[in-house]
Coordinates of C-alpha atoms and ligand atoms in Angstrom, one line a residue:
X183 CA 72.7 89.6 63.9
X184 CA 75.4 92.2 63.4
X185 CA 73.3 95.3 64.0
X186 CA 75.2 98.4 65.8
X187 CA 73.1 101.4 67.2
X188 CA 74.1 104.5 65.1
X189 CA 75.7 107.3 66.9
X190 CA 73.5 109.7 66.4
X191 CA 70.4 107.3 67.8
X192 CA 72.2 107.3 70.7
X193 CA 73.0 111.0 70.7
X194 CA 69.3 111.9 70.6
X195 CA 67.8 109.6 73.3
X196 CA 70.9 110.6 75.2
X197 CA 69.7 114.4 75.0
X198 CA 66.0 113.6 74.5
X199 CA 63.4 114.5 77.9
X200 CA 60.9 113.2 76.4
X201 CA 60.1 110.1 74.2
X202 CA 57.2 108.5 73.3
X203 CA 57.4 104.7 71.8
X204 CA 54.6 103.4 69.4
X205 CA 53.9 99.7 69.2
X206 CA 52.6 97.2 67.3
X207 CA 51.6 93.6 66.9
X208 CA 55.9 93.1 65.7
X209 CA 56.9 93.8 69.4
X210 CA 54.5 91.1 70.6
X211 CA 55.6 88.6 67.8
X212 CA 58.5 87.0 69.6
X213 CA 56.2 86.2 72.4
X214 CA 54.0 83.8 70.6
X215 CA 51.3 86.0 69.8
X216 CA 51.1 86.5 65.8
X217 CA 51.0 89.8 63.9
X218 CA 48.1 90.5 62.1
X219 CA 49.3 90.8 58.3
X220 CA 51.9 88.0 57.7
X221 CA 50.6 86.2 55.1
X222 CA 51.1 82.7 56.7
X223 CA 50.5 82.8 59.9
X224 CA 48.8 86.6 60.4
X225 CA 45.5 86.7 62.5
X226 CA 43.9 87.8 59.5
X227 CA 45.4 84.6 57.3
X228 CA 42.1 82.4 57.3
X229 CA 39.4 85.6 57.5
X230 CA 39.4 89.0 56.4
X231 CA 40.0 91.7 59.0
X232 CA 36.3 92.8 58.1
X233 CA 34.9 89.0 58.4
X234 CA 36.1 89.1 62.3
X235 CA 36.3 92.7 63.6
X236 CA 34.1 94.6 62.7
X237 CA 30.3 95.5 64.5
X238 CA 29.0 94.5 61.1
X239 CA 30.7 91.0 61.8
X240 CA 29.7 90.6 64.8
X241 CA 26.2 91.3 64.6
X242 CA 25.9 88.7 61.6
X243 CA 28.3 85.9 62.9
X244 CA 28.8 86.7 67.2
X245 CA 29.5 83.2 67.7
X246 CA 32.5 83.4 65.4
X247 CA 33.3 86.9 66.4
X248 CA 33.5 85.4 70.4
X249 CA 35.5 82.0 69.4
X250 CA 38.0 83.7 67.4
X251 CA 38.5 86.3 70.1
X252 CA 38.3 83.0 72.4
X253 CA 41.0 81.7 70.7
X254 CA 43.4 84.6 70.7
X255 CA 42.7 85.4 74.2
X256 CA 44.2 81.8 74.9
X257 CA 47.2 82.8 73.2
X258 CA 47.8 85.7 74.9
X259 CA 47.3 83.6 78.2
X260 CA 50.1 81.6 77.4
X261 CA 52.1 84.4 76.2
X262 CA 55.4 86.1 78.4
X263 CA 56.7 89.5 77.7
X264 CA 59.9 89.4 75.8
X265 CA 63.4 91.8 75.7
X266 CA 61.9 94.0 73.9
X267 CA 58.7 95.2 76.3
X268 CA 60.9 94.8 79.2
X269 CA 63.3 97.2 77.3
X270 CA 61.2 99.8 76.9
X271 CA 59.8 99.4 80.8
X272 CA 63.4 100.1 81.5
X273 CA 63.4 103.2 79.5
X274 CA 60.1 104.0 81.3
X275 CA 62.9 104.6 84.3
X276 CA 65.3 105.9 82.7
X277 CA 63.9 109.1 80.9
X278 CA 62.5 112.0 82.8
X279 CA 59.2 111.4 80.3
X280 CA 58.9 108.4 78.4
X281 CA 55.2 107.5 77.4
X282 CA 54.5 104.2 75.6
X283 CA 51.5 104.2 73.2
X284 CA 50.5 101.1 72.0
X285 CA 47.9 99.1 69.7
X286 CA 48.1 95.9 71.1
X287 CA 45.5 94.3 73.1
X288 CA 47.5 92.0 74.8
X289 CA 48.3 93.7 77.8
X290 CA 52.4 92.1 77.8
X291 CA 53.8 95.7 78.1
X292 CA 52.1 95.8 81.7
X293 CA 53.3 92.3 82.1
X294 CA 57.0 93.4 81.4
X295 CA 56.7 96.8 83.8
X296 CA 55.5 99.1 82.3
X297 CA 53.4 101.5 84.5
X298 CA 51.6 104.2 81.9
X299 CA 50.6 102.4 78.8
X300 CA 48.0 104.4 76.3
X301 CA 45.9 101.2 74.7
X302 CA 44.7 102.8 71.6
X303 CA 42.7 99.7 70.6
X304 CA 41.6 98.6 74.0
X305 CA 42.4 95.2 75.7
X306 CA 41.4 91.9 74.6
X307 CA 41.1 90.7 78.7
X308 CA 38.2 92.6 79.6
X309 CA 34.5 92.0 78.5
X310 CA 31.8 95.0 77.9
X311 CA 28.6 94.5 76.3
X312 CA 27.6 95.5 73.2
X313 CA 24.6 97.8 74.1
X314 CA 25.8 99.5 77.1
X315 CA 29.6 98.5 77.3
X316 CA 29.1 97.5 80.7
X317 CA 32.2 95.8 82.0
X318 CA 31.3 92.4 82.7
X319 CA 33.8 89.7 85.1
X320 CA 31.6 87.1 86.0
X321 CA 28.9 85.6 83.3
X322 CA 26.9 82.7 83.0
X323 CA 28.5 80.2 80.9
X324 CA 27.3 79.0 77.4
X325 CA 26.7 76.0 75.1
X326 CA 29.4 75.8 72.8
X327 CA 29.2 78.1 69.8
X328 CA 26.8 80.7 71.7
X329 CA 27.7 83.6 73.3
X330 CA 27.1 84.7 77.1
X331 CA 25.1 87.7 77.5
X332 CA 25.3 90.7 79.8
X333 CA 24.1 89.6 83.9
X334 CA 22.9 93.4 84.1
X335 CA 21.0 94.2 80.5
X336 CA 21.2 90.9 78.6
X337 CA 23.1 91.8 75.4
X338 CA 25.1 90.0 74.1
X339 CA 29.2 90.1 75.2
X340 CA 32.2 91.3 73.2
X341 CA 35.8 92.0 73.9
X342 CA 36.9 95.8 74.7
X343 CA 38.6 96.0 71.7
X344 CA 38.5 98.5 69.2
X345 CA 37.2 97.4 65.9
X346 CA 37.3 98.3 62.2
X347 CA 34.9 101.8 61.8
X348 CA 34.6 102.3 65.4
X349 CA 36.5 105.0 67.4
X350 CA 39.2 104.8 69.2
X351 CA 39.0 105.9 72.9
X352 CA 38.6 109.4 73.2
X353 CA 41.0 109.7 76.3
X354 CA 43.8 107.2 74.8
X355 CA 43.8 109.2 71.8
X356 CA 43.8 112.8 73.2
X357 CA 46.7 111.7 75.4
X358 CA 48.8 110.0 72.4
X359 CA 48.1 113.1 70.2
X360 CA 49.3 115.2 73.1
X361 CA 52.6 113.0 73.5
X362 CA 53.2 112.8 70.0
X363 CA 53.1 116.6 69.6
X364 CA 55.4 117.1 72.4
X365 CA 58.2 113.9 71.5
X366 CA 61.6 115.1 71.0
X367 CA 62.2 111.6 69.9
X368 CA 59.5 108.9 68.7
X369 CA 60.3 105.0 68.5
X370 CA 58.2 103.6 66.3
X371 CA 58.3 99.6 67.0
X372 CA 56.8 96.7 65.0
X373 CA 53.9 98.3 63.1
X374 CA 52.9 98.1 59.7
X375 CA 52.2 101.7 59.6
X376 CA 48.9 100.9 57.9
X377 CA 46.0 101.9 60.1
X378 CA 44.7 105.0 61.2
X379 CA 44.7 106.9 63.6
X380 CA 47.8 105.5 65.4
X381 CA 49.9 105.1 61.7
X382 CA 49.4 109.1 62.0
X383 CA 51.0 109.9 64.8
X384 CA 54.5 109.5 64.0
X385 CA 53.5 111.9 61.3
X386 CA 52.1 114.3 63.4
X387 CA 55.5 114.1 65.8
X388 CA 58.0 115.0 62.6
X389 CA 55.7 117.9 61.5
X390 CA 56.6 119.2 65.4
X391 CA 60.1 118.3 64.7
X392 CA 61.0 115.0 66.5
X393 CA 63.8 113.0 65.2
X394 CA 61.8 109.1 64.4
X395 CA 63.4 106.2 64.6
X396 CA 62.1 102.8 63.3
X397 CA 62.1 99.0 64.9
X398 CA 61.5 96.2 62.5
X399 CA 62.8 93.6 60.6
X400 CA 61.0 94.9 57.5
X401 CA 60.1 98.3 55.3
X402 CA 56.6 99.7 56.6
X403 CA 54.4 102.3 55.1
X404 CA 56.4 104.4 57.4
X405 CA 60.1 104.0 56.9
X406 CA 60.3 106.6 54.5
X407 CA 59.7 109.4 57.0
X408 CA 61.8 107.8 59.0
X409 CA 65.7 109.5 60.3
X410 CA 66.4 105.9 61.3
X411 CA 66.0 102.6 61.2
X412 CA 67.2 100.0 63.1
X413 CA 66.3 96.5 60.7
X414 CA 66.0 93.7 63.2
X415 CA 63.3 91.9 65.5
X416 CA 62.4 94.0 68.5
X417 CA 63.5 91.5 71.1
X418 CA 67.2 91.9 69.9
X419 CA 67.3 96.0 68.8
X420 CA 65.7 97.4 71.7
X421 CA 68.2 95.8 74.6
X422 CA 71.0 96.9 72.4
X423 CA 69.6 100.4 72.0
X424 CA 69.2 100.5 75.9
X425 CA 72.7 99.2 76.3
X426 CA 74.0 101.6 73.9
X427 CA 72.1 104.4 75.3
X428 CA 72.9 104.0 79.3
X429 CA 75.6 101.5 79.4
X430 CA 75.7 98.0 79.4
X431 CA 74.8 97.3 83.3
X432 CA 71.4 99.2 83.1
X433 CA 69.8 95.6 82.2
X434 CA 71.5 93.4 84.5
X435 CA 68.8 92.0 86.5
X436 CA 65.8 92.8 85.3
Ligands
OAD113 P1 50.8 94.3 61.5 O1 50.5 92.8 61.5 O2 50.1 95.1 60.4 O3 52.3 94.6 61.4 C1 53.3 94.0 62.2 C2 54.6 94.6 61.9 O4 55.5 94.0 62.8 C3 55.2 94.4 60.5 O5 55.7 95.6 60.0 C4 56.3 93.4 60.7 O6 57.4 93.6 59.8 C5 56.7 93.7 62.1 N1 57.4 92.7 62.9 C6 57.3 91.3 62.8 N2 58.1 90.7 63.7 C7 58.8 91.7 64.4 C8 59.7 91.7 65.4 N3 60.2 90.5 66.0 N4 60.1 92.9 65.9 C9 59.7 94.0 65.4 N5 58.8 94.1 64.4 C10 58.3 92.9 63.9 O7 50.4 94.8 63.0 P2 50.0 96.3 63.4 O8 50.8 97.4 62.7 O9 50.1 96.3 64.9 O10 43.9 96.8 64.8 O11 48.5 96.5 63.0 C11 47.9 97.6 63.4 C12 46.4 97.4 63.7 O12 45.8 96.8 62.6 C13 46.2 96.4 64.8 O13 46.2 97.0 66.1 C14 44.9 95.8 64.5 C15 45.1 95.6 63.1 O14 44.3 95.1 62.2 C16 42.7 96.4 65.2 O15 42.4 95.2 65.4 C17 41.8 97.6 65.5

């Protein structure tokens, strides 16, 4: 890939204090994990998003809610954090405020070294329950097909994920509001740009007047209010955009 970092990228994350980088299921991609929308092999390819991730879902079908989320969570086991989330843990060091707002679940940006990461749509590793959102560790296993219940009040368990017509996190968002109103500079990195309220946050960051730049191999529902965009896989742009930013050395090592 023949992709150069334009100038005045450089210029701005050069002069920027603070950055804030929003992530998607793109950055995660090159680590095994699939994206959600790709028509093949997308998360959603076999069932619709509403079929799996939704409370209405689950309450119908929990078994198939549980192995799905079963299934992925395997994944994500087996998954290692690529160039690109160790990229922007190094840019985690490198600016004097750099926060990192993501809407992946599977935890690989902590992986990589990444210290303050916002989880807008919670993390597919831990458990809660579905009446009280107890956090559960430990729980009896299950026949095949059924799914374990809380040890405390006895409902029934689900990932602590954020699903389809529920709210986010209060806290995540009211800190990823806060850093996209303040962003002199906002990365936006392997997302579709299609789901609310994280799609609006690079919005909200150009009305305040920070200078967006995009990550992705493909046009989103965002590139248009984009003042660049680097067209290429995460894994590749971001190292080059560190390079290009602090010199060639700053990655040696890591
Ligand atoms: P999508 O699957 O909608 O979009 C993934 C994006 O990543 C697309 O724009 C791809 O072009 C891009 N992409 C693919 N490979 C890439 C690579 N190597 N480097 C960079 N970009 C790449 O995933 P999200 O936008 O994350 O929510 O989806 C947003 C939310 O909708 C998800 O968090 C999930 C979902 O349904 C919930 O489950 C609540």
């Amino acid at each position: 890939m023949t992709l150069s970092i334009p100038q005045e990228v450089v210029r701005y994350l050069r002069e920027a204090d603070r950055v804030v980088a929003l992530t998607g299921a793109g950055i995660s991609a090159e680590s095994g994990v699939p994206t959600f929308r790709d028509a093949q092999t997308g998360l959603w390819a076999r069932y619709r998003p509403e079929e799996l991730a939704t409370p209405e879902a689950f309450a119908r079908h929990p078994e198939r809610v549980w192995a799905w989320y079963t299934w992925r969570r395997n994944l994500v086991r087996q998954a290692r954090p690529n160039a690109g989330h160790r990229a922007l843990a190094r840019m985690e060091r490198l600016l004097p405020s750099f926060t990192l707002v993501t809407q992946n679940v599977d935890g690989l940006h902590q992986a990589a070294g990444s210290q303050r990461v916002i989880e807008l749509h919670g993390n597919l590793m831990r458990t809660v329950c579905a009446a009280q959102r107890h956090e559960v560790s430990r729980w009896e296993p299950t026949p095949e097909g059924q799914v374990p219940r809380c040890p405390r009040c006895g409902s029934l368990l689900r990932p602590d994920v954020v699903w389809f017509g529920e709210p986010l996190p209060a806290a995540a968002l009211q800190a990823a509001v806060e850093a996209a109103r303040q962003a002199q500079v906002m990365l936006v990195v392997g997302t579709s740009g299609l789901v609310h309220p994280a799609a609006s946050l690079p919005l909200l960051a150009a009305e305040r007047g920070a200078y967006l730049v995009e990550v992705n191999p493909q046009e989103t529902a965002l590139s248009g209010v984009m003042d660049a965009v680097l067209r290429g896989p995460a894994g590749t742009v971001l190292p080059r955009l560190v390079e290009a930013v602090w010199g060639a050395g700053v990655l040696k090592g890591w």
